[in-house]
Short mmCIF file of N, CA and C in Angstrom, two decimals:
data_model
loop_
_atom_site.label_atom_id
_atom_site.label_comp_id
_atom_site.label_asym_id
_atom_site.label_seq_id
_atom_site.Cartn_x
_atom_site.Cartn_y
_atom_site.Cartn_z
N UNK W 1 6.73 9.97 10.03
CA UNK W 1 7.02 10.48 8.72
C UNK W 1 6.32 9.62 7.69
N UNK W 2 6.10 10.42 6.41
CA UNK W 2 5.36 9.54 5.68
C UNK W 2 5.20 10.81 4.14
N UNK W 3 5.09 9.41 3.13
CA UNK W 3 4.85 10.08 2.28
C UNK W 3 3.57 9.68 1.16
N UNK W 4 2.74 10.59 0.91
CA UNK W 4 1.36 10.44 1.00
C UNK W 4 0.82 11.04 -1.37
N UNK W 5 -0.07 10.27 -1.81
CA UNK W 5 -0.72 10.26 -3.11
C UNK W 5 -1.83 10.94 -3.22
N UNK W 6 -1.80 11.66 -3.82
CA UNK W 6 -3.54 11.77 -3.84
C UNK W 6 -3.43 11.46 -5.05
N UNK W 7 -5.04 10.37 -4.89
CA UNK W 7 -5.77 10.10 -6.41
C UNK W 7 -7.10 10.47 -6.73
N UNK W 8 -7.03 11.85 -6.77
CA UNK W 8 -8.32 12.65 -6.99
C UNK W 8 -9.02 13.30 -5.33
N UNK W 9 -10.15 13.53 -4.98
CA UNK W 9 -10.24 14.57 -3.82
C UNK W 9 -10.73 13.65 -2.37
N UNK W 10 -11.21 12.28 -3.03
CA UNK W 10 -11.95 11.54 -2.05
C UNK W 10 -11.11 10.20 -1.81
N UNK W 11 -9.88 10.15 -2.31
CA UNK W 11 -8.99 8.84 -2.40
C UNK W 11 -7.61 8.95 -2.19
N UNK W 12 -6.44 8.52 -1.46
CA UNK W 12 -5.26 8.35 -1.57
C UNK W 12 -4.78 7.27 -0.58
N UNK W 13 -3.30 7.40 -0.83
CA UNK W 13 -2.60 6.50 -0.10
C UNK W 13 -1.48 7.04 0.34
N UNK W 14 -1.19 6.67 2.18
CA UNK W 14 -0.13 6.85 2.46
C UNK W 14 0.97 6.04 3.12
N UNK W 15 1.86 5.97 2.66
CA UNK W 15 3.28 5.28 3.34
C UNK W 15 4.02 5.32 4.06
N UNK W 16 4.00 5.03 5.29
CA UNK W 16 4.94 5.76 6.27
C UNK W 16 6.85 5.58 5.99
N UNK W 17 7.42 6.11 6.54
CA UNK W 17 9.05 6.08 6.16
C UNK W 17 9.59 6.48 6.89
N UNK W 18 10.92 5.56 6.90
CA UNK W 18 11.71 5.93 8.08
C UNK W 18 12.39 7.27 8.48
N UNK W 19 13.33 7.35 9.39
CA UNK W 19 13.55 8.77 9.21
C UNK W 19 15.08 9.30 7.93
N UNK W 20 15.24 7.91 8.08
CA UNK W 20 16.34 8.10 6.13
C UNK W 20 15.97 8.22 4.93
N UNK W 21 14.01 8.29 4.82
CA UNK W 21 13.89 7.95 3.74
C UNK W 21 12.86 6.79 3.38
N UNK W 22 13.80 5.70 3.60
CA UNK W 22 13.09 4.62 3.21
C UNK W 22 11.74 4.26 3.60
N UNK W 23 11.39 3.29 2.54
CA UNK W 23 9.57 3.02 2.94
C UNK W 23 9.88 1.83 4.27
N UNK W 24 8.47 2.00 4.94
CA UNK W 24 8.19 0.62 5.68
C UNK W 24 6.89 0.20 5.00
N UNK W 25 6.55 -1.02 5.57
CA UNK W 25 5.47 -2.29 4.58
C UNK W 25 4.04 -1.19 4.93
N UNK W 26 4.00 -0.51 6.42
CA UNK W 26 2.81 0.31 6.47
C UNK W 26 1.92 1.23 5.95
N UNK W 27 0.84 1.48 5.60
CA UNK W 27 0.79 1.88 4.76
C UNK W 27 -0.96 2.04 4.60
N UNK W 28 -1.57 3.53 4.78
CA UNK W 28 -3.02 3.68 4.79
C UNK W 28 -3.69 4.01 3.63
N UNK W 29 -5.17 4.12 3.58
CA UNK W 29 -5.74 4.20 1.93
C UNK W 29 -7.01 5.06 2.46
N UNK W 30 -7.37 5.41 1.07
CA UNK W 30 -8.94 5.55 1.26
C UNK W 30 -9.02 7.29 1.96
N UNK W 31 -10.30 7.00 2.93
CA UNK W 31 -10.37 8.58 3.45
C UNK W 31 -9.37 8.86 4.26
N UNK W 32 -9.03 7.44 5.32
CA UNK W 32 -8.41 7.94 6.04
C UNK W 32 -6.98 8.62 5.87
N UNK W 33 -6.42 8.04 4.28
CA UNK W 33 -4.82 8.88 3.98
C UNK W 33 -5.61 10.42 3.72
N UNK W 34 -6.77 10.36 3.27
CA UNK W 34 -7.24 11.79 2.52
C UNK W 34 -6.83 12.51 3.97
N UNK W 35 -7.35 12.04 5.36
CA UNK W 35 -7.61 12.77 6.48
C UNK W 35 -6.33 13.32 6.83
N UNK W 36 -5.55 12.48 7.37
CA UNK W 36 -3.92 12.11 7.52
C UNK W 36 -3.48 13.22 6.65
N UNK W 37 -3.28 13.36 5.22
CA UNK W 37 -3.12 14.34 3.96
C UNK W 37 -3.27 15.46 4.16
N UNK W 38 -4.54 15.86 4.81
CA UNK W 38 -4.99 17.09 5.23
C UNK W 38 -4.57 17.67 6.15
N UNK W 39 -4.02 16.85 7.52
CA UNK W 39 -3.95 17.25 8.69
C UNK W 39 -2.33 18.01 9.14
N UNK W 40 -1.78 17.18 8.10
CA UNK W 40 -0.26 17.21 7.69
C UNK W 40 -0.19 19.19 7.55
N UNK W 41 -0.61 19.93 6.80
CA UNK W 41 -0.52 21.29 6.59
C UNK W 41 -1.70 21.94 7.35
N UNK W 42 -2.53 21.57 7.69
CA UNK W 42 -3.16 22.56 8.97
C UNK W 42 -2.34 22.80 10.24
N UNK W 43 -1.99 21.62 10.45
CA UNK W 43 -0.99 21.59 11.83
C UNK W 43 0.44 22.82 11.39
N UNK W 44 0.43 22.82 10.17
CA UNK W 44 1.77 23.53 9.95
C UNK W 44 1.47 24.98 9.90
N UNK W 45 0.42 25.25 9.57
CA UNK W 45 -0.13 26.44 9.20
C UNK W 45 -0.69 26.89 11.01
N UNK W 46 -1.03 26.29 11.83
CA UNK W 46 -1.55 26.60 13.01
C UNK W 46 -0.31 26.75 13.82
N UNK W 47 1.04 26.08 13.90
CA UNK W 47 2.10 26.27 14.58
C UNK W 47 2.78 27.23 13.60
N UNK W 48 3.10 27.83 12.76
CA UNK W 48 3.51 29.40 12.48
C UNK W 48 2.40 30.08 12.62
N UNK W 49 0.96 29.73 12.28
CA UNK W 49 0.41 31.28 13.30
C UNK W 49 0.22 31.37 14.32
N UNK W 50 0.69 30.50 15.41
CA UNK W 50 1.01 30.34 16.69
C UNK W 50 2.05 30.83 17.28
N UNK W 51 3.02 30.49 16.52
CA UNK W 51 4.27 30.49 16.81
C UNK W 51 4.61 28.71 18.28
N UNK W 52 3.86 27.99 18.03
CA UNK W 52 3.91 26.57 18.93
C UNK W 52 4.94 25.50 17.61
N UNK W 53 5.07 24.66 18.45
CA UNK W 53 6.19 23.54 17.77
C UNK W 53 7.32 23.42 17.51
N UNK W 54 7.99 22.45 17.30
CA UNK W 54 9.28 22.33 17.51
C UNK W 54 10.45 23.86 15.98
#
């Protein structure tokens, strides 16, 4: 789990969090949160037109 910034189309940051909520110290930047950011709603969009996942 994690909760993720965008700062414009080529930059962000993300934070991972527990499953109550809270932050942990971890925490990615740059393209790779952009990637992470992205991947988050394809996967969601591919398991309802699938019908796969929990």
């Amino acid at each position: 789990m994690a909760r993720a910034v965008t700062l414009g189309r080529n930059n962000a940051v993300g934070q991972f969090t527990r499953p109550d909520d809270s932050l942990r110290r971890a925490y990615v930047t740059g393209l790779t949160a952009v990637v992470i950011k992205e991947l988050a709603p394809r996967g969601a969009k591919y398991g309802a037109r699938t019908g796969t996942g929990a």
